Short mmCIF file of C-alpha atoms and ligand atoms in Angstrom, two decimals:
data_model
loop_
_atom_site.label_atom_id
_atom_site.label_comp_id
_atom_site.label_asym_id
_atom_site.label_seq_id
_atom_site.Cartn_x
_atom_site.Cartn_y
_atom_site.Cartn_z
CA MET A 1 20.80 20.23 -32.17
CA LYS A 2 20.47 17.31 -29.79
CA LEU A 3 22.90 17.10 -26.88
CA TRP A 4 24.11 13.83 -28.37
CA GLY A 5 23.85 15.05 -31.98
CA GLY A 6 27.53 14.97 -32.95
CA ARG A 7 27.51 11.62 -34.84
CA PHE A 8 24.14 12.13 -36.39
CA THR A 9 23.45 13.64 -39.83
CA GLU A 10 19.70 13.33 -39.93
CA ASP A 11 16.90 14.36 -37.60
CA THR A 12 14.99 11.94 -35.43
CA ASP A 13 11.71 10.85 -36.93
CA GLN A 14 8.98 12.81 -35.16
CA LEU A 15 6.98 9.72 -34.28
CA ALA A 16 10.08 7.97 -33.07
CA LEU A 17 10.92 10.94 -30.93
CA ALA A 18 7.44 11.20 -29.44
CA TYR A 19 7.32 7.42 -28.86
CA THR A 20 10.63 7.12 -27.08
CA ALA A 21 10.60 10.36 -25.19
CA SER A 22 9.95 10.15 -21.42
CA ILE A 23 9.58 13.80 -20.54
CA GLY A 24 5.76 13.34 -20.50
CA PHE A 25 6.14 11.30 -17.27
CA ASP A 26 9.70 11.68 -15.96
CA VAL A 27 8.92 15.41 -15.48
CA ARG A 28 7.93 14.13 -11.97
CA LEU A 29 11.58 13.66 -11.34
CA ALA A 30 12.49 17.31 -12.00
CA GLU A 31 12.98 18.26 -8.40
CA VAL A 32 15.13 15.24 -7.44
CA ASP A 33 16.99 15.52 -10.70
CA LEU A 34 18.00 19.10 -9.78
CA GLU A 35 18.86 18.10 -6.21
CA GLY A 36 21.04 15.26 -7.43
CA SER A 37 22.74 17.47 -9.92
CA ILE A 38 23.52 20.09 -7.29
CA VAL A 39 25.31 17.52 -5.19
CA HIS A 40 27.10 16.14 -8.22
CA ALA A 41 28.30 19.62 -9.17
CA GLN A 42 29.47 20.25 -5.64
CA MET A 43 31.41 17.00 -5.74
CA LEU A 44 33.05 17.94 -9.06
CA GLY A 45 34.17 21.14 -7.44
CA ARG A 46 35.41 19.61 -4.21
CA THR A 47 37.44 16.96 -6.02
CA GLY A 48 38.98 19.54 -8.44
CA ILE A 49 37.49 17.86 -11.46
CA ILE A 50 36.14 21.27 -12.31
CA SER A 51 37.18 24.52 -10.69
CA PRO A 52 35.44 25.75 -7.54
CA ALA A 53 34.23 28.82 -9.48
CA GLU A 54 32.69 26.60 -12.15
CA ALA A 55 31.02 24.42 -9.53
CA GLU A 56 29.61 27.54 -7.85
CA GLN A 57 28.19 28.72 -11.26
CA LEU A 58 26.57 25.28 -11.77
CA VAL A 59 25.13 25.16 -8.26
CA ALA A 60 23.77 28.73 -8.55
CA GLY A 61 22.18 28.00 -11.92
CA LEU A 62 20.69 24.71 -10.73
CA THR A 63 19.36 26.32 -7.51
CA ALA A 64 17.68 29.09 -9.56
CA LEU A 65 16.10 26.34 -11.73
CA LEU A 66 14.84 24.62 -8.57
CA ASP A 67 13.19 27.93 -7.49
CA ASP A 68 11.67 28.37 -10.94
CA LEU A 69 10.41 24.76 -10.90
CA ARG A 70 8.78 25.22 -7.48
CA ALA A 71 7.20 28.44 -8.72
CA GLY A 72 5.85 26.57 -11.75
CA ARG A 73 7.98 28.66 -14.18
CA LEU A 74 9.96 25.88 -15.96
CA GLU A 75 8.85 24.72 -19.37
CA PHE A 76 9.97 21.30 -20.75
CA SER A 77 10.11 20.25 -24.31
CA VAL A 78 9.69 16.80 -25.93
CA ASP A 79 12.55 17.71 -28.28
CA ASP A 80 14.84 17.20 -25.30
CA GLU A 81 13.55 13.64 -24.77
CA ASP A 82 13.76 13.32 -20.94
CA ILE A 83 14.01 15.34 -17.80
CA HIS A 84 17.77 15.10 -17.66
CA MET A 85 18.40 16.70 -21.04
CA ASN A 86 15.67 19.26 -20.47
CA VAL A 87 17.36 20.39 -17.28
CA GLU A 88 20.74 20.54 -19.01
CA ARG A 89 19.34 22.74 -21.80
CA LEU A 90 17.56 25.05 -19.32
CA LEU A 91 20.79 25.31 -17.37
CA HIS A 92 22.70 26.17 -20.53
CA GLU A 93 20.16 28.94 -21.34
CA ARG A 94 20.63 30.35 -17.90
CA ILE A 95 24.43 30.18 -17.34
CA GLY A 96 25.91 29.55 -20.76
CA PRO A 97 28.59 27.06 -21.85
CA VAL A 98 29.83 26.19 -18.38
CA ALA A 99 26.52 24.23 -18.05
CA GLY A 100 28.25 21.72 -20.34
CA LYS A 101 30.50 20.75 -17.45
CA LEU A 102 27.73 19.36 -15.32
CA HIS A 103 27.59 16.05 -17.09
CA THR A 104 31.30 15.38 -16.45
CA ALA A 105 31.84 11.98 -14.82
CA ARG A 106 28.17 11.09 -15.11
CA SER A 107 25.80 9.37 -17.48
CA ARG A 108 22.04 9.58 -17.78
CA ASN A 109 22.07 5.95 -16.76
CA ASP A 110 23.35 6.47 -13.26
CA GLN A 111 21.57 9.88 -13.15
CA VAL A 112 18.15 8.36 -13.77
CA ALA A 113 18.90 5.58 -11.29
CA LEU A 114 19.83 8.21 -8.71
CA ASP A 115 16.62 10.18 -9.44
CA MET A 116 14.38 7.18 -9.00
CA HIS A 117 16.11 6.18 -5.80
CA LEU A 118 15.64 9.65 -4.33
CA TYR A 119 12.04 9.84 -5.59
CA MET A 120 11.03 6.47 -4.23
CA ARG A 121 12.74 7.06 -0.89
CA ASP A 122 10.41 10.10 -0.33
CA SER A 123 7.38 8.47 -1.83
CA ILE A 124 7.68 5.26 0.27
CA GLY A 125 7.80 7.55 3.34
CA ALA A 126 4.52 9.17 2.19
CA VAL A 127 2.96 5.72 1.65
CA VAL A 128 3.93 4.51 5.12
CA ALA A 129 2.43 7.69 6.66
CA ALA A 130 -0.76 7.04 4.84
CA VAL A 131 -0.87 3.46 5.97
CA ARG A 132 -0.41 4.69 9.53
CA GLY A 133 -3.38 7.05 9.01
CA LEU A 134 -5.56 4.14 8.04
CA GLN A 135 -4.36 2.04 10.93
CA LEU A 136 -5.28 4.86 13.31
CA ALA A 137 -8.72 5.11 11.84
CA LEU A 138 -9.19 1.37 12.24
CA VAL A 139 -8.09 1.57 15.85
CA GLU A 140 -10.43 4.47 16.54
CA THR A 141 -13.45 2.82 14.96
CA ALA A 142 -12.66 -0.50 16.70
CA GLU A 143 -12.41 1.21 20.03
CA ALA A 144 -15.72 3.08 19.58
CA ASN A 145 -17.52 -0.21 18.81
CA GLN A 146 -15.90 -2.59 21.25
CA ASP A 147 -19.19 -4.03 22.48
CA VAL A 148 -20.70 -4.79 19.02
CA VAL A 149 -21.01 -8.51 18.34
CA VAL A 150 -21.41 -9.73 14.77
CA PRO A 151 -21.31 -13.08 13.12
CA GLY A 152 -17.86 -14.14 11.91
CA PHE A 153 -17.72 -16.06 8.65
CA THR A 154 -15.97 -18.88 6.97
CA HIS A 155 -17.02 -19.66 3.40
CA LEU A 156 -19.15 -16.56 3.83
CA GLN A 157 -21.40 -18.77 5.93
CA ARG A 158 -21.94 -17.78 9.52
CA ALA A 159 -19.34 -19.50 11.68
CA GLN A 160 -18.85 -18.08 15.20
CA PRO A 161 -19.79 -14.69 16.71
CA ILE A 162 -16.99 -12.16 16.97
CA LEU A 163 -16.51 -8.62 18.06
CA LEU A 164 -16.75 -6.18 15.19
CA SER A 165 -13.73 -4.46 16.68
CA HIS A 166 -11.81 -7.74 16.33
CA HIS A 167 -12.71 -7.89 12.68
CA LEU A 168 -11.60 -4.32 12.06
CA LEU A 169 -8.35 -4.86 13.97
CA ALA A 170 -7.52 -7.80 11.62
CA TYR A 171 -6.89 -5.13 8.95
CA PHE A 172 -4.71 -3.23 11.32
CA TRP A 173 -2.26 -6.19 11.42
CA MET A 174 -2.39 -6.73 7.66
CA LEU A 175 -1.44 -3.02 7.29
CA GLU A 176 1.30 -3.48 9.93
CA ARG A 177 2.89 -6.10 7.72
CA ASP A 178 2.41 -3.77 4.75
CA VAL A 179 4.42 -1.10 6.64
CA GLY A 180 7.16 -3.67 7.29
CA ARG A 181 7.29 -4.54 3.57
CA PHE A 182 7.44 -0.91 2.54
CA LEU A 183 10.17 -0.10 5.03
CA ASP A 184 12.11 -3.14 3.97
CA ALA A 185 11.89 -1.87 0.35
CA ALA A 186 12.87 1.55 1.47
CA GLY A 187 16.01 0.16 3.01
CA ARG A 188 17.10 -1.28 -0.26
CA THR A 189 16.10 1.90 -2.08
CA ASN A 190 18.23 4.01 0.13
CA VAL A 191 21.50 3.36 -1.71
CA SER A 192 23.43 5.59 -4.11
CA PRO A 193 24.04 4.48 -7.67
CA LEU A 194 25.84 7.68 -8.72
CA GLY A 195 29.31 7.08 -9.95
CA ALA A 196 28.41 4.06 -12.06
CA GLY A 197 28.58 6.22 -15.14
CA ALA A 198 27.02 4.62 -18.24
CA LEU A 199 27.85 1.14 -16.91
CA ALA A 200 31.53 0.70 -16.06
CA GLY A 201 32.33 3.51 -13.63
CA VAL A 202 34.07 6.75 -14.60
CA THR A 203 37.57 7.86 -15.37
CA PHE A 204 37.57 10.92 -13.11
CA PRO A 205 38.54 10.85 -9.38
CA ILE A 206 35.02 11.28 -8.09
CA ASP A 207 34.00 10.97 -4.43
CA ARG A 208 31.17 8.55 -4.25
CA GLU A 209 31.22 8.51 -0.46
CA TRP A 210 30.76 12.27 -0.24
CA VAL A 211 27.81 12.14 -2.66
CA GLN A 212 26.26 9.28 -0.78
CA GLN A 213 26.45 11.18 2.48
CA ALA A 214 25.39 14.58 1.02
CA LEU A 215 22.26 12.94 -0.35
CA GLY A 216 21.57 11.02 2.87
CA PHE A 217 21.93 7.56 1.44
CA ALA A 218 22.76 4.74 3.89
CA GLY A 219 24.99 2.96 1.36
CA MET A 220 26.01 2.67 -2.23
CA TYR A 221 26.03 0.13 -5.06
CA GLU A 222 29.22 -1.87 -5.06
CA ASN A 223 29.02 -2.83 -8.75
CA SER A 224 28.47 -0.26 -11.51
CA LEU A 225 26.67 -2.66 -13.89
CA ASP A 226 24.26 -3.54 -11.08
CA ALA A 227 23.77 0.14 -10.18
CA VAL A 228 22.43 1.10 -13.61
CA SER A 229 20.49 -2.14 -14.20
CA ASP A 230 18.88 -2.77 -10.87
CA ARG A 231 15.11 -2.27 -10.67
CA ASP A 232 14.59 -4.79 -7.81
CA TYR A 233 13.78 -1.92 -5.44
CA LEU A 234 10.91 -0.93 -7.72
CA LEU A 235 9.63 -4.48 -8.04
CA GLU A 236 9.76 -4.70 -4.30
CA PHE A 237 7.73 -1.52 -3.99
CA LEU A 238 5.19 -2.74 -6.54
CA ALA A 239 4.90 -6.07 -4.81
CA ALA A 240 4.39 -4.40 -1.42
CA ALA A 241 1.87 -2.00 -3.07
CA SER A 242 0.05 -4.94 -4.73
CA ILE A 243 -0.33 -6.70 -1.41
CA ALA A 244 -1.43 -3.50 0.33
CA MET A 245 -3.99 -3.02 -2.45
CA SER A 246 -5.23 -6.59 -1.92
CA HIS A 247 -5.86 -5.65 1.72
CA LEU A 248 -7.73 -2.52 0.77
CA SER A 249 -9.68 -4.50 -1.78
CA ARG A 250 -10.77 -7.05 0.77
CA LEU A 251 -11.83 -4.32 3.19
CA ALA A 252 -13.59 -2.58 0.24
CA GLU A 253 -15.51 -5.81 -0.43
CA GLU A 254 -16.58 -6.14 3.13
CA LEU A 255 -17.70 -2.58 3.42
CA ILE A 256 -19.72 -3.00 0.22
CA LEU A 257 -21.32 -6.16 1.61
CA TRP A 258 -21.93 -4.64 5.03
CA THR A 259 -23.63 -1.55 3.58
CA SER A 260 -26.04 -3.57 1.47
CA GLU A 261 -29.49 -3.75 2.99
CA GLU A 262 -29.13 -7.51 3.17
CA PHE A 263 -26.49 -6.97 5.78
CA GLY A 264 -27.23 -3.50 6.98
CA TRP A 265 -24.41 -3.42 9.52
CA VAL A 266 -22.86 -0.21 8.48
CA GLU A 267 -23.67 3.08 6.78
CA LEU A 268 -20.94 4.99 5.07
CA ALA A 269 -20.79 8.81 5.29
CA ASP A 270 -22.32 10.59 2.30
CA ALA A 271 -18.92 12.00 1.61
CA TYR A 272 -17.65 8.65 0.34
CA CYS A 273 -20.77 7.60 -1.65
CA THR A 274 -22.53 8.65 -4.77
CA GLY A 275 -26.16 8.49 -6.06
CA SER A 276 -27.83 7.10 -9.10
CA SER A 277 -28.91 9.20 -12.09
CA ILE A 278 -32.09 7.09 -12.34
CA MET A 279 -32.84 5.46 -8.97
CA PRO A 280 -33.49 8.23 -6.41
CA GLN A 281 -33.08 5.90 -3.42
CA LYS A 282 -29.57 4.81 -4.23
CA LYS A 283 -26.46 5.45 -2.12
CA ASN A 284 -23.56 3.58 -3.71
CA PRO A 285 -20.24 2.77 -1.98
CA ASP A 286 -18.29 4.15 -4.95
CA VAL A 287 -15.02 4.86 -3.27
CA ALA A 288 -14.80 1.24 -2.05
CA GLU A 289 -15.76 -0.09 -5.40
CA VAL A 290 -13.26 2.00 -7.30
CA VAL A 291 -10.43 0.96 -4.97
CA ARG A 292 -11.45 -2.62 -5.40
CA GLY A 293 -11.37 -2.05 -9.15
CA LYS A 294 -8.08 -0.17 -9.22
CA THR A 295 -6.37 -3.03 -7.40
CA GLY A 296 -6.19 -4.68 -10.81
CA ARG A 297 -4.06 -1.98 -12.39
CA VAL A 298 -1.53 -2.08 -9.47
CA TYR A 299 -1.15 -5.85 -9.91
CA GLY A 300 -0.80 -5.13 -13.64
CA HIS A 301 2.10 -2.72 -12.96
CA LEU A 302 3.92 -5.31 -10.92
CA LEU A 303 3.55 -7.88 -13.62
CA GLY A 304 4.39 -5.32 -16.28
CA LEU A 305 7.76 -4.48 -14.72
CA LEU A 306 8.57 -8.06 -13.94
CA THR A 307 8.06 -8.78 -17.60
CA VAL A 308 10.19 -5.80 -18.64
CA MET A 309 13.07 -7.15 -16.52
CA LYS A 310 12.80 -10.70 -17.66
CA GLY A 311 15.69 -11.68 -19.84
CA LEU A 312 17.06 -8.13 -20.06
CA PRO A 313 20.82 -8.28 -20.58
CA LEU A 314 23.24 -6.09 -18.53
CA ALA A 315 23.65 -3.22 -18.31
CA TYR A 316 21.32 -0.31 -19.18
CA ASN A 317 18.75 -0.85 -21.84
CA LYS A 318 16.13 1.71 -22.86
CA ASP A 319 13.46 -0.82 -21.87
CA LEU A 320 14.24 0.26 -18.29
CA GLN A 321 12.59 3.59 -19.01
CA GLU A 322 9.36 1.56 -18.81
CA ASP A 323 9.88 1.35 -15.02
CA LYS A 324 8.37 4.73 -14.37
CA GLU A 325 4.78 5.05 -15.49
CA GLY A 326 3.62 1.97 -13.64
CA VAL A 327 5.42 2.97 -10.45
CA PHE A 328 4.03 6.55 -10.65
CA ASP A 329 0.53 5.26 -11.34
CA THR A 330 0.82 2.89 -8.39
CA LEU A 331 1.70 5.81 -6.17
CA ASP A 332 -1.24 7.80 -7.57
CA THR A 333 -3.54 4.84 -6.95
CA LEU A 334 -2.34 3.70 -3.52
CA LEU A 335 -1.80 6.94 -1.75
CA PRO A 336 -5.31 8.43 -2.23
CA ALA A 337 -6.83 4.99 -1.59
CA LEU A 338 -5.21 4.83 1.79
CA GLN A 339 -6.26 8.43 2.60
CA LEU A 340 -9.85 7.84 1.44
CA PHE A 341 -10.17 4.62 3.39
CA ALA A 342 -8.93 6.36 6.53
CA GLY A 343 -11.73 8.94 6.17
CA MET A 344 -14.26 6.29 5.25
CA VAL A 345 -13.45 4.05 8.21
CA ARG A 346 -13.31 6.88 10.66
CA THR A 347 -16.76 8.21 9.67
CA LEU A 348 -18.68 4.94 9.18
CA ARG A 349 -21.75 4.52 11.30
CA VAL A 350 -22.36 1.08 12.84
CA ARG A 351 -26.08 0.20 12.73
CA ARG A 352 -26.39 -1.32 16.19
CA ASP A 353 -30.21 -1.62 15.76
CA ARG A 354 -29.78 -3.89 12.81
CA ILE A 355 -26.94 -5.89 14.24
CA ALA A 356 -28.94 -6.61 17.39
CA ASN A 357 -31.43 -8.73 15.40
CA VAL A 358 -28.78 -10.70 13.55
CA PHE A 359 -28.60 -13.55 16.03
CA LEU A 360 -32.37 -14.29 16.15
CA HIS A 361 -32.18 -17.00 13.58
CA ASP A 362 -28.62 -18.21 13.93
CA PHE A 363 -26.50 -21.23 14.79
CA SER A 364 -23.16 -19.55 15.20
CA ASN A 365 -23.10 -20.69 18.81
CA ALA A 366 -23.11 -24.38 17.90
CA THR A 367 -19.34 -24.87 18.43
CA ASP A 368 -19.77 -23.72 21.97
CA VAL A 369 -22.44 -26.35 22.68
CA ALA A 370 -20.01 -28.99 21.52
CA ASP A 371 -17.25 -27.42 23.56
CA TYR A 372 -19.65 -27.52 26.61
CA LEU A 373 -19.97 -31.27 26.21
CA ALA A 374 -16.29 -31.80 25.49
CA GLY A 375 -15.58 -29.79 28.64
CA LYS A 376 -17.56 -32.37 30.56
CA GLY A 377 -15.52 -35.18 29.18
CA LEU A 378 -17.32 -36.27 26.05
CA PRO A 379 -14.82 -36.79 23.12
CA PHE A 380 -15.11 -33.66 20.94
CA ARG A 381 -15.98 -35.74 17.85
CA GLU A 382 -18.96 -37.31 19.69
CA ALA A 383 -20.00 -33.92 21.04
CA HIS A 384 -19.89 -32.53 17.47
CA ALA A 385 -22.34 -35.28 16.33
CA VAL A 386 -24.74 -34.66 19.23
CA VAL A 387 -24.88 -30.91 18.45
CA GLY A 388 -25.20 -31.61 14.75
CA ARG A 389 -28.36 -33.54 15.51
CA LEU A 390 -29.65 -30.77 17.76
CA VAL A 391 -29.08 -28.22 15.01
CA LEU A 392 -30.99 -30.38 12.56
CA ARG A 393 -33.80 -30.74 15.04
CA ALA A 394 -33.94 -26.93 15.63
CA ILE A 395 -34.02 -26.25 11.86
CA GLU A 396 -36.89 -28.78 11.50
CA SER A 397 -38.92 -27.08 14.19
CA GLY A 398 -38.19 -23.54 12.93
CA THR A 399 -36.13 -22.48 15.91
CA ASN A 400 -32.49 -22.12 16.91
CA LEU A 401 -30.39 -23.77 19.64
CA ALA A 402 -31.63 -21.30 22.31
CA GLY A 403 -35.22 -22.11 21.33
CA LEU A 404 -34.96 -25.86 21.98
CA PRO A 405 -36.63 -27.03 25.17
CA PHE A 406 -34.39 -28.39 27.90
CA ALA A 407 -35.98 -31.83 27.53
CA VAL A 408 -34.55 -32.05 24.05
CA TYR A 409 -31.07 -31.35 25.37
CA GLN A 410 -31.46 -33.95 28.14
CA GLU A 411 -32.60 -36.47 25.62
CA SER A 412 -29.56 -35.95 23.41
CA SER A 413 -27.00 -36.12 26.28
CA PRO A 414 -27.24 -36.48 30.08
CA LEU A 415 -24.26 -34.15 30.40
CA PHE A 416 -26.43 -31.06 29.66
CA ALA A 417 -27.54 -28.92 32.61
CA THR A 418 -29.73 -25.78 32.33
CA ASP A 419 -26.65 -23.50 32.37
CA ILE A 420 -26.25 -24.45 28.65
CA TYR A 421 -28.70 -21.58 27.88
CA ASP A 422 -26.20 -19.03 29.31
CA ARG A 423 -23.48 -20.41 27.07
CA LEU A 424 -25.70 -19.75 24.01
CA GLN A 425 -25.77 -16.00 24.27
CA PRO A 426 -23.62 -14.35 21.55
CA LEU A 427 -21.66 -12.27 24.02
CA ALA A 428 -20.98 -15.34 26.15
CA VAL A 429 -19.76 -17.16 23.07
CA VAL A 430 -17.45 -14.27 22.28
CA ASN A 431 -16.16 -14.00 25.75
CA ALA A 432 -15.42 -17.70 26.01
CA ARG A 433 -12.50 -16.92 23.74
CA GLN A 434 -10.13 -14.92 25.87
CA VAL A 435 -7.12 -16.71 24.42
CA ARG A 436 -4.42 -14.25 23.23
CA GLY A 437 -5.43 -13.12 19.78
CA GLY A 438 -8.95 -14.36 20.27
CA THR A 439 -12.21 -12.38 20.02
CA GLY A 440 -13.06 -12.28 23.76
CA SER A 441 -13.65 -8.73 25.04
CA GLY A 442 -10.59 -8.86 27.29
CA ALA A 443 -8.30 -10.28 24.59
CA VAL A 444 -9.49 -7.63 22.12
CA ALA A 445 -8.97 -4.85 24.62
CA GLU A 446 -5.36 -6.12 24.99
CA GLN A 447 -4.99 -6.28 21.25
CA LEU A 448 -6.31 -2.73 20.98
CA ALA A 449 -3.91 -1.49 23.53
CA LEU A 450 -1.03 -3.17 21.77
CA ALA A 451 -2.06 -1.63 18.46
CA LYS A 452 -2.28 1.86 20.06
CA ARG A 453 1.15 1.40 21.66
CA LEU A 454 2.56 0.36 18.33
CA LEU A 455 1.15 3.45 16.55
CA ALA A 456 2.45 5.70 19.33
CA SER A 457 5.93 4.21 19.09
CA THR A 458 6.22 4.74 15.34
CA ASP A 459 5.72 8.48 15.28
CA ALA A 460 9.39 8.73 14.37
CA GLU A 461 9.18 6.73 11.10
N1 LIG B 1 14.84 8.51 -19.93
C1 LIG B 1 15.80 7.47 -19.62
C2 LIG B 1 15.16 6.42 -18.64
O1 LIG B 1 14.19 6.72 -18.06
C3 LIG B 1 17.00 8.09 -18.97
C4 LIG B 1 18.23 7.32 -19.26
C5 LIG B 1 18.54 7.32 -20.72
N2 LIG B 1 19.80 6.75 -20.99
C6 LIG B 1 20.15 6.53 -22.27
N3 LIG B 1 21.33 5.94 -22.42
N4 LIG B 1 19.39 6.76 -23.27
O2 LIG B 1 15.70 5.31 -18.48
#
C-alpha cells in the first residue's frame, strides 16, 4: 500500500513507477532528509502540535535511522518512489504507527526543497574549499617559477613576453571570482523553505523561526508558493559551476598545448597522464583532456534546468524533480576536476631548458622598440610604422630585431642609440611593465603577495 494510496483502486504501472521514481538519485539526500525531519519533529513537539513523548519517539527513531544510514545499513526501495517516503516507511518499521505523525504540517514539496537547500549549502562549501586548493597550487607554482619568461599570445600568435607566473596567476583571479559567485549563490541557498507545506502554508501553529535557527539558516522564504517552486539557487550554482568549468577548460587547453613537443614548456607528472596501447612513446595529458571534455556536460546541466523551469506554472510540479541529477552530476564533475587540477598544477615541471630557446627567433619585443621611439618623442603611430619596416627587414634577412646591425636602426630613425639592444632582451621587455597588474617582476611579486594574503585571510570560509 502506497503512503498516498487511499484514493487509488489500482496499482501503479511498473514502468510508470520506475520512470517517475527518484530514489535512484535522491538517495543522496538521505542524510539531510533525516536531519531536517529530526528538527521538524522537535518543532512539532515544542509547539504542542504533537505530544513531547511522541516527538521524542520520532526523534529517537530518526536518529537511529541516521546511525544505520551512516553505517550503510539502510535499504531503500523503488516501490517507495523517493527518499522521503522511503524514510517514512523505514521509520514506521522501526517505531510503529507514531511514525505517521512525522508528516504533520509538512508536504514533500517543502521537504524536498529543504533537503536540497541543506545539501547544496554543504556542497557549495566543499566546492569553495576545492577552488581554494587549486588557487594555492597556482600560487605555489607561480612562486617557484617567478623568473621564467615565456611569450604571451594574442590570437595564439606571439605578442609580448610575459612571466610564466603572471600567466598562472591570471587563473588565480578567475578562480577568485568563481569563489565570489559560489558564495553569492550560497547566500541565497541558505534560506529555509520549511513551513510552505504543499504550496499555501499549513494549518498548524508551526514555528518557522525556530526551525530556521535550529537548521542554521540565515533566513526563510517569505512566500510559500515561491518556497516550493524556487530553483533559482540551483540555477545560480549551475551557472557558477559552468563558468568555473570554463576556466578549468581553458587551463586544460593551455596545459595540453604546453606539454606538446611543439611547445615543450611543461611536463606533467606521470600521475596525471596515461599512455597509448599502440604507441610506446606516448604520454597523454588525459586528465586535462577529460576535464575539457566534461565541461560540456556541466553547461548542458545548466541549460537543462533552465529549460525545465521555463514556462513552469506555480507552484510545485513534478518536473522540478528533474533539478537533481544535473546538479549532482555537476558536483561529481566539478569537485574532482578542481582537486585533480590542484595536484596537476602543483606537480608540473617547467622545462626551463626548452623555454630558454624560445626567444631565438622571435619578434615579441617589437612593441618595446616602438615604445622606445615614442619615448623619445616620435608619435607612436609613426614609431609603429618604423618598427614594422624593421621587422620586415629582419624577416627578409633571416634574423630578428636583436640581430639587425645598428646601421640599419640609424637608417630607419636618428632617434635610435645603441642602448636599444638592451631594451630588446626578453627580461628587459617584461620588466618595462611594472605598472600595477602588469607582468614586470616587481608587479608580479606584489600580485603574488596579494594573492597569498587573500588565501590566508579566507581560512575561515
Ligand atoms: N521526489 C520529489 C522531487 O524530487 C519530491 C517531491 C514530490 N512531491 C510530490 N507532490 N509528488 O521533487
